[in-house]
Amino acid sequence: MRKFLLLWLIASACLSVNAQQKFRVIGYLRTNNILEGQAGQVDYGKVTHINIAFINPDSAGNFTSMPGLKAFADKMHGLHIKVLASIGGGLAPAYYTSLLAEGNRQALVQKLAQLSESYNLDGIDVDLEGERVDANYESFITMLSAALKPKGKLLTAAVATVYKDRYTDKVLSLFDFINIMSYDKTGPWRPEKPGPHAPYEMAVEDMNYWAGEKGIAKDKLNLGIPFYGYGFGPGAPSDMSFRKIVSTYSGAENKDEWTLPEGGTIYYNGIPTIKNKTTLALERAGGIMIWQLLGDAQGKYSLLNAVDEVVHQKK
């Protein structure tokens, strides 16, 4: 009986470790962070994937040379971390509409496939939003999938629930995994609607839609969390990294908003909420996605540390 119990405990521990190893922690870094050597501040032992944002072509569909990118990817591979080029972004160039059109689509796909090969990247992350997810999006993703998958490359996407009707079931089925941008519910572009831009309730609603209503498999979903805040009202900055928030306002790390003497308020996710969202992701998703890693604080105030503690059940 004791032998059986011991074997059961060992097997349970192995299953727990395997589950933790499979859980993705995806962090975005900006292109200039990589090329200008700022990315050394990240604790890479706590991430599984790096998405480099944003590597966009010019209006002719050509990509500029990026010295240092391959060296970074090679270094990450030595740490067993996958590296993807993320295209688009919330302010993606308007000419994507032309690049995705039938006459230009194949050339763009070929150049993206070559980009992943040239810099030894593990795939392409597509962060096209709003009007950029147009009538040509499905054809583009279908062609890009056909170009990347035979080479063993990943194809992922950043999606927002507010644009949910623009993503077809076929498109969603082609992504290896999907990063849910569960933030930016409001922001400086909507000064008339101040308030939390990434409340816990939004994460629950987003998971209810993508995992529940859409029925996407748990392992394909990553819950997005913000390492930044937005300010509204007198004296409040329009945006502020979590690093800057906790270094400026003592005690802010355990709150989700901070009211300034002038009357304005900064809204963000503090350590308790990040831990709660990570618990939610462990229950209903296959990972966490972070925008963006260099917004984090250091040491005991680090949100990445908070994510890691929950994933590995540290106390």
PDB file of C-alpha atoms in Angstrom:
ATOM      1  CA  MET A   1       0.000   0.000   0.000  1.00  0.00           C
ATOM      2  CA  ARG A   2       2.817   2.391   0.888  1.00  0.00           C
ATOM      3  CA  LYS A   3       4.583   1.551  -2.374  1.00  0.00           C
ATOM      4  CA  PHE A   4       1.413   2.284  -4.342  1.00  0.00           C
ATOM      5  CA  LEU A   5       0.915   5.567  -2.493  1.00  0.00           C
ATOM      6  CA  LEU A   6       4.530   6.579  -3.170  1.00  0.00           C
ATOM      7  CA  LEU A   7       4.184   5.803  -6.887  1.00  0.00           C
ATOM      8  CA  TRP A   8       0.925   7.775  -7.027  1.00  0.00           C
ATOM      9  CA  LEU A   9       2.547  10.785  -5.357  1.00  0.00           C
ATOM     10  CA  ILE A  10       5.486  10.662  -7.781  1.00  0.00           C
ATOM     11  CA  ALA A  11       3.153  10.407 -10.773  1.00  0.00           C
ATOM     12  CA  SER A  12       1.031  13.315  -9.516  1.00  0.00           C
ATOM     13  CA  ALA A  13       4.110  15.455  -9.025  1.00  0.00           C
ATOM     14  CA  CYS A  14       5.314  14.667 -12.543  1.00  0.00           C
ATOM     15  CA  LEU A  15       1.922  15.579 -13.993  1.00  0.00           C
ATOM     16  CA  SER A  16       1.980  18.850 -12.068  1.00  0.00           C
ATOM     17  CA  VAL A  17       5.483  19.694 -13.330  1.00  0.00           C
ATOM     18  CA  ASN A  18       4.526  18.800 -16.899  1.00  0.00           C
ATOM     19  CA  ALA A  19       1.426  21.023 -16.689  1.00  0.00           C
ATOM     20  CA  GLN A  20       3.557  23.911 -15.439  1.00  0.00           C
ATOM     21  CA  GLN A  21       6.139  23.368 -18.174  1.00  0.00           C
ATOM     22  CA  LYS A  22       3.444  23.427 -20.860  1.00  0.00           C
ATOM     23  CA  PHE A  23       1.846  26.610 -19.524  1.00  0.00           C
ATOM     24  CA  ARG A  24       2.968  29.443 -21.764  1.00  0.00           C
ATOM     25  CA  VAL A  25       4.217  32.787 -20.492  1.00  0.00           C
ATOM     26  CA  ILE A  26       4.466  34.999 -23.570  1.00  0.00           C
ATOM     27  CA  GLY A  27       6.025  38.412 -23.331  1.00  0.00           C
ATOM     28  CA  TYR A  28       6.132  41.139 -25.938  1.00  0.00           C
ATOM     29  CA  LEU A  29       9.267  43.223 -26.393  1.00  0.00           C
ATOM     30  CA  ARG A  30       9.550  46.156 -28.753  1.00  0.00           C
ATOM     31  CA  THR A  31      11.916  45.905 -31.692  1.00  0.00           C
ATOM     32  CA  ASN A  32      14.061  48.758 -30.408  1.00  0.00           C
ATOM     33  CA  ASN A  33      14.411  46.973 -27.054  1.00  0.00           C
ATOM     34  CA  ILE A  34      16.147  44.135 -28.885  1.00  0.00           C
ATOM     35  CA  LEU A  35      18.244  46.173 -31.290  1.00  0.00           C
ATOM     36  CA  GLU A  36      19.354  48.727 -28.684  1.00  0.00           C
ATOM     37  CA  GLY A  37      20.295  46.129 -26.063  1.00  0.00           C
ATOM     38  CA  GLN A  38      17.603  46.998 -23.507  1.00  0.00           C
ATOM     39  CA  ALA A  39      16.194  43.473 -23.297  1.00  0.00           C
ATOM     40  CA  GLY A  40      18.786  42.277 -20.801  1.00  0.00           C
ATOM     41  CA  GLN A  41      16.599  43.487 -17.927  1.00  0.00           C
ATOM     42  CA  VAL A  42      14.107  40.628 -18.379  1.00  0.00           C
ATOM     43  CA  ASP A  43      14.211  37.486 -16.232  1.00  0.00           C
ATOM     44  CA  TYR A  44      13.998  35.052 -19.141  1.00  0.00           C
ATOM     45  CA  GLY A  45      13.793  32.070 -16.823  1.00  0.00           C
ATOM     46  CA  LYS A  46      10.154  33.007 -16.256  1.00  0.00           C
ATOM     47  CA  VAL A  47       8.987  33.213 -19.904  1.00  0.00           C
ATOM     48  CA  THR A  48       8.481  30.631 -22.640  1.00  0.00           C
ATOM     49  CA  HIS A  49       7.940  32.835 -25.716  1.00  0.00           C
ATOM     50  CA  ILE A  50       9.053  36.293 -26.819  1.00  0.00           C
ATOM     51  CA  ASN A  51       7.045  38.215 -29.430  1.00  0.00           C
ATOM     52  CA  ILE A  52       9.024  41.050 -30.991  1.00  0.00           C
ATOM     53  CA  ALA A  53       6.774  44.000 -31.779  1.00  0.00           C
ATOM     54  CA  PHE A  54       6.422  45.257 -34.299  1.00  0.00           C
ATOM     55  CA  ILE A  55       8.292  44.102 -37.368  1.00  0.00           C
ATOM     56  CA  ASN A  56       6.321  45.706 -40.167  1.00  0.00           C
ATOM     57  CA  PRO A  57       7.180  45.986 -43.847  1.00  0.00           C
ATOM     58  CA  ASP A  58       7.230  49.217 -45.808  1.00  0.00           C
ATOM     59  CA  SER A  59       4.405  50.079 -48.168  1.00  0.00           C
ATOM     60  CA  ALA A  60       5.984  47.884 -50.860  1.00  0.00           C
ATOM     61  CA  GLY A  61       6.020  44.893 -48.527  1.00  0.00           C
ATOM     62  CA  ASN A  62       9.776  44.916 -47.918  1.00  0.00           C
ATOM     63  CA  PHE A  63      11.420  44.419 -44.524  1.00  0.00           C
ATOM     64  CA  THR A  64      14.501  46.362 -43.475  1.00  0.00           C
ATOM     65  CA  SER A  65      17.580  44.618 -42.135  1.00  0.00           C
ATOM     66  CA  MET A  66      17.659  44.112 -38.354  1.00  0.00           C
ATOM     67  CA  PRO A  67      21.225  43.498 -37.140  1.00  0.00           C
ATOM     68  CA  GLY A  68      21.225  41.751 -33.804  1.00  0.00           C
ATOM     69  CA  LEU A  69      17.872  40.028 -34.203  1.00  0.00           C
ATOM     70  CA  LYS A  70      19.295  36.627 -35.133  1.00  0.00           C
ATOM     71  CA  ALA A  71      21.813  36.796 -32.288  1.00  0.00           C
ATOM     72  CA  PHE A  72      18.955  37.531 -29.885  1.00  0.00           C
ATOM     73  CA  ALA A  73      16.885  34.632 -31.239  1.00  0.00           C
ATOM     74  CA  ASP A  74      19.860  32.278 -30.985  1.00  0.00           C
ATOM     75  CA  LYS A  75      20.455  33.366 -27.385  1.00  0.00           C
ATOM     76  CA  MET A  76      16.797  32.765 -26.501  1.00  0.00           C
ATOM     77  CA  HIS A  77      16.900  29.323 -28.108  1.00  0.00           C
ATOM     78  CA  GLY A  78      19.796  28.508 -25.817  1.00  0.00           C
ATOM     79  CA  LEU A  79      17.393  29.227 -22.953  1.00  0.00           C
ATOM     80  CA  HIS A  80      14.650  27.093 -24.584  1.00  0.00           C
ATOM     81  CA  ILE A  81      12.553  30.171 -25.367  1.00  0.00           C
ATOM     82  CA  LYS A  82      10.755  30.560 -28.687  1.00  0.00           C
ATOM     83  CA  VAL A  83      10.940  33.875 -30.535  1.00  0.00           C
ATOM     84  CA  LEU A  84       8.310  35.198 -32.951  1.00  0.00           C
ATOM     85  CA  ALA A  85       8.083  38.313 -35.086  1.00  0.00           C
ATOM     86  CA  SER A  86       4.855  40.173 -34.393  1.00  0.00           C
ATOM     87  CA  ILE A  87       3.391  42.176 -37.259  1.00  0.00           C
ATOM     88  CA  GLY A  88       0.768  44.891 -37.162  1.00  0.00           C
ATOM     89  CA  GLY A  89      -0.041  46.412 -33.801  1.00  0.00           C
ATOM     90  CA  GLY A  90      -2.792  48.737 -32.686  1.00  0.00           C
ATOM     91  CA  LEU A  91      -1.328  51.439 -34.928  1.00  0.00           C
ATOM     92  CA  ALA A  92      -0.528  49.145 -37.848  1.00  0.00           C
ATOM     93  CA  PRO A  93       0.138  51.041 -41.098  1.00  0.00           C
ATOM     94  CA  ALA A  94      -2.949  51.627 -43.222  1.00  0.00           C
ATOM     95  CA  TYR A  95      -1.182  50.133 -46.230  1.00  0.00           C
ATOM     96  CA  TYR A  96      -1.691  46.639 -44.777  1.00  0.00           C
ATOM     97  CA  THR A  97      -5.067  46.815 -46.517  1.00  0.00           C
ATOM     98  CA  SER A  98      -3.214  46.904 -49.830  1.00  0.00           C
ATOM     99  CA  LEU A  99      -0.574  44.329 -48.837  1.00  0.00           C
ATOM    100  CA  LEU A 100      -3.245  41.764 -47.904  1.00  0.00           C
ATOM    101  CA  ALA A 101      -5.119  42.242 -51.175  1.00  0.00           C
ATOM    102  CA  GLU A 102      -4.976  39.518 -53.803  1.00  0.00           C
ATOM    103  CA  GLY A 103      -2.316  41.104 -55.998  1.00  0.00           C
ATOM    104  CA  ASN A 104       0.187  41.609 -53.143  1.00  0.00           C
ATOM    105  CA  ARG A 105      -0.728  38.876 -50.667  1.00  0.00           C
ATOM    106  CA  GLN A 106       1.516  36.106 -51.950  1.00  0.00           C
ATOM    107  CA  ALA A 107       4.587  38.334 -52.031  1.00  0.00           C
ATOM    108  CA  LEU A 108       3.993  39.453 -48.429  1.00  0.00           C
ATOM    109  CA  VAL A 109       3.555  35.862 -47.281  1.00  0.00           C
ATOM    110  CA  GLN A 110       6.789  34.806 -48.983  1.00  0.00           C
ATOM    111  CA  LYS A 111       8.667  37.676 -47.357  1.00  0.00           C
ATOM    112  CA  LEU A 112       7.266  36.805 -43.922  1.00  0.00           C
ATOM    113  CA  ALA A 113       8.313  33.183 -44.360  1.00  0.00           C
ATOM    114  CA  GLN A 114      11.773  34.356 -45.415  1.00  0.00           C
ATOM    115  CA  LEU A 115      11.903  36.701 -42.419  1.00  0.00           C
ATOM    116  CA  SER A 116      11.345  33.799 -40.036  1.00  0.00           C
ATOM    117  CA  GLU A 117      14.050  31.778 -41.790  1.00  0.00           C
ATOM    118  CA  SER A 118      16.657  34.540 -42.072  1.00  0.00           C
ATOM    119  CA  TYR A 119      16.592  35.416 -38.374  1.00  0.00           C
ATOM    120  CA  ASN A 120      16.036  31.868 -37.106  1.00  0.00           C
ATOM    121  CA  LEU A 121      12.656  32.811 -35.643  1.00  0.00           C
ATOM    122  CA  ASP A 122      10.065  30.295 -34.485  1.00  0.00           C
ATOM    123  CA  GLY A 123       7.138  31.864 -36.282  1.00  0.00           C
ATOM    124  CA  ILE A 124       4.943  34.863 -36.972  1.00  0.00           C
ATOM    125  CA  ASP A 125       2.462  36.524 -34.617  1.00  0.00           C
ATOM    126  CA  VAL A 126      -0.285  38.457 -36.409  1.00  0.00           C
ATOM    127  CA  ASP A 127      -1.571  41.457 -34.471  1.00  0.00           C
ATOM    128  CA  LEU A 128      -3.837  43.067 -37.044  1.00  0.00           C
ATOM    129  CA  GLU A 129      -6.784  44.799 -35.436  1.00  0.00           C
ATOM    130  CA  GLY A 130     -10.007  46.581 -36.307  1.00  0.00           C
ATOM    131  CA  GLU A 131     -10.256  47.571 -39.966  1.00  0.00           C
ATOM    132  CA  ARG A 132      -7.049  45.666 -40.745  1.00  0.00           C
ATOM    133  CA  VAL A 133      -9.037  42.456 -40.177  1.00  0.00           C
ATOM    134  CA  ASP A 134     -10.829  42.849 -43.469  1.00  0.00           C
ATOM    135  CA  ALA A 135     -12.237  40.681 -46.258  1.00  0.00           C
ATOM    136  CA  ASN A 136      -8.700  39.613 -47.226  1.00  0.00           C
ATOM    137  CA  TYR A 137      -7.646  38.557 -43.732  1.00  0.00           C
ATOM    138  CA  GLU A 138      -8.826  34.952 -44.017  1.00  0.00           C
ATOM    139  CA  SER A 139      -7.073  34.408 -47.344  1.00  0.00           C
ATOM    140  CA  PHE A 140      -3.892  35.974 -45.959  1.00  0.00           C
ATOM    141  CA  ILE A 141      -3.874  33.788 -42.852  1.00  0.00           C
ATOM    142  CA  THR A 142      -4.654  30.664 -44.916  1.00  0.00           C
ATOM    143  CA  MET A 143      -1.727  31.363 -47.236  1.00  0.00           C
ATOM    144  CA  LEU A 144       0.609  32.278 -44.384  1.00  0.00           C
ATOM    145  CA  SER A 145      -0.285  29.073 -42.555  1.00  0.00           C
ATOM    146  CA  ALA A 146       0.502  27.037 -45.666  1.00  0.00           C
ATOM    147  CA  ALA A 147       3.896  28.758 -45.942  1.00  0.00           C
ATOM    148  CA  LEU A 148       4.904  28.426 -42.277  1.00  0.00           C
ATOM    149  CA  LYS A 149       3.559  25.080 -41.086  1.00  0.00           C
ATOM    150  CA  PRO A 150       5.643  22.842 -43.401  1.00  0.00           C
ATOM    151  CA  LYS A 151       8.747  24.583 -42.034  1.00  0.00           C
ATOM    152  CA  GLY A 152       7.695  23.827 -38.461  1.00  0.00           C
ATOM    153  CA  LYS A 153       7.016  27.493 -37.730  1.00  0.00           C
ATOM    154  CA  LEU A 154       4.304  28.788 -35.405  1.00  0.00           C
ATOM    155  CA  LEU A 155       1.432  30.996 -36.530  1.00  0.00           C
ATOM    156  CA  THR A 156      -0.238  32.907 -33.691  1.00  0.00           C
ATOM    157  CA  ALA A 157      -2.539  35.893 -33.332  1.00  0.00           C
ATOM    158  CA  ALA A 158      -3.401  38.681 -30.943  1.00  0.00           C
ATOM    159  CA  VAL A 159      -7.172  39.156 -30.872  1.00  0.00           C
ATOM    160  CA  ALA A 160      -9.571  41.514 -29.138  1.00  0.00           C
ATOM    161  CA  THR A 161     -13.096  40.518 -28.194  1.00  0.00           C
ATOM    162  CA  VAL A 162     -14.384  43.896 -29.372  1.00  0.00           C
ATOM    163  CA  TYR A 163     -13.514  42.747 -32.923  1.00  0.00           C
ATOM    164  CA  LYS A 164     -14.831  39.214 -32.442  1.00  0.00           C
ATOM    165  CA  ASP A 165     -17.174  39.279 -35.433  1.00  0.00           C
ATOM    166  CA  ARG A 166     -14.260  39.882 -37.800  1.00  0.00           C
ATOM    167  CA  TYR A 167     -12.550  36.534 -37.077  1.00  0.00           C
ATOM    168  CA  THR A 168     -13.964  33.561 -38.971  1.00  0.00           C
ATOM    169  CA  ASP A 169     -13.958  30.063 -37.518  1.00  0.00           C
ATOM    170  CA  LYS A 170     -11.593  28.964 -40.290  1.00  0.00           C
ATOM    171  CA  VAL A 171      -9.090  31.675 -39.395  1.00  0.00           C
ATOM    172  CA  LEU A 172      -9.194  30.825 -35.690  1.00  0.00           C
ATOM    173  CA  SER A 173      -8.596  27.149 -36.460  1.00  0.00           C
ATOM    174  CA  LEU A 174      -5.349  27.955 -38.300  1.00  0.00           C
ATOM    175  CA  PHE A 175      -3.578  29.612 -35.368  1.00  0.00           C
ATOM    176  CA  ASP A 176      -1.380  27.486 -33.123  1.00  0.00           C
ATOM    177  CA  PHE A 177      -2.510  29.640 -30.243  1.00  0.00           C
ATOM    178  CA  ILE A 178      -4.385  32.878 -29.694  1.00  0.00           C
ATOM    179  CA  ASN A 179      -3.418  35.779 -27.426  1.00  0.00           C
ATOM    180  CA  ILE A 180      -6.501  37.494 -26.015  1.00  0.00           C
ATOM    181  CA  MET A 181      -5.863  41.213 -25.542  1.00  0.00           C
ATOM    182  CA  SER A 182      -7.859  41.529 -22.344  1.00  0.00           C
ATOM    183  CA  TYR A 183      -7.024  45.182 -21.784  1.00  0.00           C
ATOM    184  CA  ASP A 184      -7.567  48.639 -23.328  1.00  0.00           C
ATOM    185  CA  LYS A 185     -11.261  48.628 -22.518  1.00  0.00           C
ATOM    186  CA  THR A 186     -10.779  52.376 -22.337  1.00  0.00           C
ATOM    187  CA  GLY A 187      -7.823  54.696 -22.487  1.00  0.00           C
ATOM    188  CA  PRO A 188      -6.514  58.165 -23.390  1.00  0.00           C
ATOM    189  CA  TRP A 189      -8.395  57.988 -26.694  1.00  0.00           C
ATOM    190  CA  ARG A 190     -11.661  57.947 -24.689  1.00  0.00           C
ATOM    191  CA  PRO A 191     -11.194  60.693 -22.087  1.00  0.00           C
ATOM    192  CA  GLU A 192     -14.954  60.883 -21.634  1.00  0.00           C
ATOM    193  CA  LYS A 193     -14.948  57.298 -20.266  1.00  0.00           C
ATOM    194  CA  PRO A 194     -12.426  57.150 -17.445  1.00  0.00           C
ATOM    195  CA  GLY A 195     -12.032  53.956 -15.468  1.00  0.00           C
ATOM    196  CA  PRO A 196     -10.217  50.604 -15.320  1.00  0.00           C
ATOM    197  CA  HIS A 197      -8.934  49.501 -18.710  1.00  0.00           C
ATOM    198  CA  ALA A 198      -8.250  45.891 -17.715  1.00  0.00           C
ATOM    199  CA  PRO A 199     -10.470  44.848 -14.779  1.00  0.00           C
ATOM    200  CA  TYR A 200     -10.609  41.236 -13.649  1.00  0.00           C
ATOM    201  CA  GLU A 201     -14.226  41.073 -14.821  1.00  0.00           C
ATOM    202  CA  MET A 202     -13.066  41.800 -18.375  1.00  0.00           C
ATOM    203  CA  ALA A 203     -10.724  38.805 -18.259  1.00  0.00           C
ATOM    204  CA  VAL A 204     -13.593  36.582 -17.123  1.00  0.00           C
ATOM    205  CA  GLU A 205     -15.862  37.890 -19.876  1.00  0.00           C
ATOM    206  CA  ASP A 206     -13.166  37.389 -22.501  1.00  0.00           C
ATOM    207  CA  MET A 207     -12.529  33.817 -21.380  1.00  0.00           C
ATOM    208  CA  ASN A 208     -16.281  33.151 -21.328  1.00  0.00           C
ATOM    209  CA  TYR A 209     -16.456  34.211 -24.962  1.00  0.00           C
ATOM    210  CA  TRP A 210     -13.371  32.555 -26.468  1.00  0.00           C
ATOM    211  CA  ALA A 211     -13.368  29.372 -24.391  1.00  0.00           C
ATOM    212  CA  GLY A 212     -17.112  29.179 -23.778  1.00  0.00           C
ATOM    213  CA  GLU A 213     -19.148  30.626 -26.619  1.00  0.00           C
ATOM    214  CA  LYS A 214     -16.535  30.039 -29.346  1.00  0.00           C
ATOM    215  CA  GLY A 215     -15.475  26.712 -27.852  1.00  0.00           C
ATOM    216  CA  ILE A 216     -11.770  27.172 -28.539  1.00  0.00           C
ATOM    217  CA  ALA A 217      -9.656  24.561 -26.794  1.00  0.00           C
ATOM    218  CA  LYS A 218      -8.075  25.647 -23.536  1.00  0.00           C
ATOM    219  CA  ASP A 219      -4.552  24.879 -24.757  1.00  0.00           C
ATOM    220  CA  LYS A 220      -4.906  27.318 -27.669  1.00  0.00           C
ATOM    221  CA  LEU A 221      -5.746  30.362 -25.547  1.00  0.00           C
ATOM    222  CA  ASN A 222      -3.496  32.797 -23.699  1.00  0.00           C
ATOM    223  CA  LEU A 223      -4.951  35.467 -21.442  1.00  0.00           C
ATOM    224  CA  GLY A 224      -3.427  38.899 -22.020  1.00  0.00           C
ATOM    225  CA  ILE A 225      -2.419  41.042 -19.050  1.00  0.00           C
ATOM    226  CA  PRO A 226      -1.055  44.626 -18.956  1.00  0.00           C
ATOM    227  CA  PHE A 227       2.174  45.817 -17.389  1.00  0.00           C
ATOM    228  CA  TYR A 228       1.049  49.461 -17.720  1.00  0.00           C
ATOM    229  CA  GLY A 229      -1.690  51.834 -16.684  1.00  0.00           C
ATOM    230  CA  TYR A 230      -3.728  54.719 -18.096  1.00  0.00           C
ATOM    231  CA  GLY A 231      -4.452  57.999 -16.381  1.00  0.00           C
ATOM    232  CA  PHE A 232      -7.534  60.193 -16.487  1.00  0.00           C
ATOM    233  CA  GLY A 233      -8.228  63.603 -15.041  1.00  0.00           C
ATOM    234  CA  PRO A 234      -6.148  66.407 -13.535  1.00  0.00           C
ATOM    235  CA  GLY A 235      -2.467  65.627 -13.032  1.00  0.00           C
ATOM    236  CA  ALA A 236      -2.680  62.097 -14.430  1.00  0.00           C
ATOM    237  CA  PRO A 237      -0.267  60.964 -17.164  1.00  0.00           C
ATOM    238  CA  SER A 238      -1.976  59.481 -20.231  1.00  0.00           C
ATOM    239  CA  ASP A 239      -0.064  56.234 -19.754  1.00  0.00           C
ATOM    240  CA  MET A 240       2.516  54.912 -17.338  1.00  0.00           C
ATOM    241  CA  SER A 241       4.475  51.663 -16.990  1.00  0.00           C
ATOM    242  CA  PHE A 242       3.925  49.564 -13.889  1.00  0.00           C
ATOM    243  CA  ARG A 243       7.627  50.060 -13.149  1.00  0.00           C
ATOM    244  CA  LYS A 244       7.114  53.828 -13.045  1.00  0.00           C
ATOM    245  CA  ILE A 245       3.871  53.584 -11.061  1.00  0.00           C
ATOM    246  CA  VAL A 246       5.370  51.626  -8.167  1.00  0.00           C
ATOM    247  CA  SER A 247       8.574  53.670  -8.117  1.00  0.00           C
ATOM    248  CA  THR A 248       6.558  56.888  -7.947  1.00  0.00           C
ATOM    249  CA  TYR A 249       3.727  55.962  -5.580  1.00  0.00           C
ATOM    250  CA  SER A 250       4.562  54.004  -2.432  1.00  0.00           C
ATOM    251  CA  GLY A 251       2.082  51.178  -1.842  1.00  0.00           C
ATOM    252  CA  ALA A 252       0.685  51.207  -5.368  1.00  0.00           C
ATOM    253  CA  GLU A 253       1.824  47.642  -6.067  1.00  0.00           C
ATOM    254  CA  ASN A 254      -1.121  46.098  -4.215  1.00  0.00           C
ATOM    255  CA  LYS A 255      -3.815  48.309  -5.722  1.00  0.00           C
ATOM    256  CA  ASP A 256      -5.418  48.662  -9.165  1.00  0.00           C
ATOM    257  CA  GLU A 257      -5.795  52.424  -9.137  1.00  0.00           C
ATOM    258  CA  TRP A 258      -4.064  55.430  -7.656  1.00  0.00           C
ATOM    259  CA  THR A 259      -5.708  58.803  -7.055  1.00  0.00           C
ATOM    260  CA  LEU A 260      -3.453  61.805  -7.434  1.00  0.00           C
ATOM    261  CA  PRO A 261      -3.511  64.961  -5.279  1.00  0.00           C
ATOM    262  CA  GLU A 262      -4.726  66.961  -8.269  1.00  0.00           C
ATOM    263  CA  GLY A 263      -7.782  64.683  -8.542  1.00  0.00           C
ATOM    264  CA  GLY A 264      -6.825  62.467 -11.489  1.00  0.00           C
ATOM    265  CA  THR A 265      -6.596  58.668 -11.289  1.00  0.00           C
ATOM    266  CA  ILE A 266      -4.244  56.063 -12.788  1.00  0.00           C
ATOM    267  CA  TYR A 267      -5.782  52.639 -13.495  1.00  0.00           C
ATOM    268  CA  TYR A 268      -3.630  49.497 -13.832  1.00  0.00           C
ATOM    269  CA  ASN A 269      -3.296  45.918 -12.533  1.00  0.00           C
ATOM    270  CA  GLY A 270      -1.457  45.473  -9.253  1.00  0.00           C
ATOM    271  CA  ILE A 271       0.085  42.274  -7.913  1.00  0.00           C
ATOM    272  CA  PRO A 272      -3.123  40.750  -6.418  1.00  0.00           C
ATOM    273  CA  THR A 273      -5.083  41.185  -9.645  1.00  0.00           C
ATOM    274  CA  ILE A 274      -2.243  39.792 -11.773  1.00  0.00           C
ATOM    275  CA  LYS A 275      -2.142  36.746  -9.502  1.00  0.00           C
ATOM    276  CA  ASN A 276      -5.915  36.316  -9.781  1.00  0.00           C
ATOM    277  CA  LYS A 277      -5.753  36.566 -13.559  1.00  0.00           C
ATOM    278  CA  THR A 278      -2.934  34.012 -13.673  1.00  0.00           C
ATOM    279  CA  THR A 279      -5.061  31.642 -11.597  1.00  0.00           C
ATOM    280  CA  LEU A 280      -7.905  32.179 -14.053  1.00  0.00           C
ATOM    281  CA  ALA A 281      -5.566  31.428 -16.964  1.00  0.00           C
ATOM    282  CA  LEU A 282      -4.343  28.238 -15.303  1.00  0.00           C
ATOM    283  CA  GLU A 283      -7.945  27.112 -14.964  1.00  0.00           C
ATOM    284  CA  ARG A 284      -9.269  28.144 -18.370  1.00  0.00           C
ATOM    285  CA  ALA A 285      -6.366  28.819 -20.744  1.00  0.00           C
ATOM    286  CA  GLY A 286      -3.009  27.479 -21.817  1.00  0.00           C
ATOM    287  CA  GLY A 287      -0.976  30.515 -20.910  1.00  0.00           C
ATOM    288  CA  ILE A 288      -0.524  34.174 -20.097  1.00  0.00           C
ATOM    289  CA  MET A 289       0.433  36.914 -22.558  1.00  0.00           C
ATOM    290  CA  ILE A 290       2.125  40.100 -21.363  1.00  0.00           C
ATOM    291  CA  TRP A 291       2.200  43.534 -22.947  1.00  0.00           C
ATOM    292  CA  GLN A 292       4.989  44.373 -22.453  1.00  0.00           C
ATOM    293  CA  LEU A 293       7.873  42.951 -20.452  1.00  0.00           C
ATOM    294  CA  LEU A 294       9.924  46.104 -19.938  1.00  0.00           C
ATOM    295  CA  GLY A 295       6.957  47.751 -18.244  1.00  0.00           C
ATOM    296  CA  ASP A 296       7.577  45.505 -15.253  1.00  0.00           C
ATOM    297  CA  ALA A 297       9.047  46.497 -11.912  1.00  0.00           C
ATOM    298  CA  GLN A 298      11.967  44.700 -10.305  1.00  0.00           C
ATOM    299  CA  GLY A 299      12.329  42.472  -7.267  1.00  0.00           C
ATOM    300  CA  LYS A 300       9.393  42.102  -4.893  1.00  0.00           C
ATOM    301  CA  TYR A 301       7.231  44.423  -6.999  1.00  0.00           C
ATOM    302  CA  SER A 302       7.677  42.429 -10.215  1.00  0.00           C
ATOM    303  CA  LEU A 303       4.446  41.336 -11.916  1.00  0.00           C
ATOM    304  CA  LEU A 304       6.364  38.659 -13.826  1.00  0.00           C
ATOM    305  CA  ASN A 305       7.468  37.241 -10.493  1.00  0.00           C
ATOM    306  CA  ALA A 306       3.832  37.266  -9.370  1.00  0.00           C
ATOM    307  CA  VAL A 307       2.825  35.298 -12.471  1.00  0.00           C
ATOM    308  CA  ASP A 308       5.646  32.826 -11.895  1.00  0.00           C
ATOM    309  CA  GLU A 309       4.713  32.329  -8.248  1.00  0.00           C
ATOM    310  CA  VAL A 310       1.164  31.358  -9.162  1.00  0.00           C
ATOM    311  CA  VAL A 311       2.240  29.099 -12.024  1.00  0.00           C
ATOM    312  CA  HIS A 312       4.628  27.232  -9.802  1.00  0.00           C
ATOM    313  CA  GLN A 313       2.438  27.444  -6.707  1.00  0.00           C
ATOM    314  CA  LYS A 314       5.032  29.222  -4.614  1.00  0.00           C
ATOM    315  CA  LYS A 315       4.108  30.814  -1.307  1.00  0.00           C
TER     316      LYS A 315
END
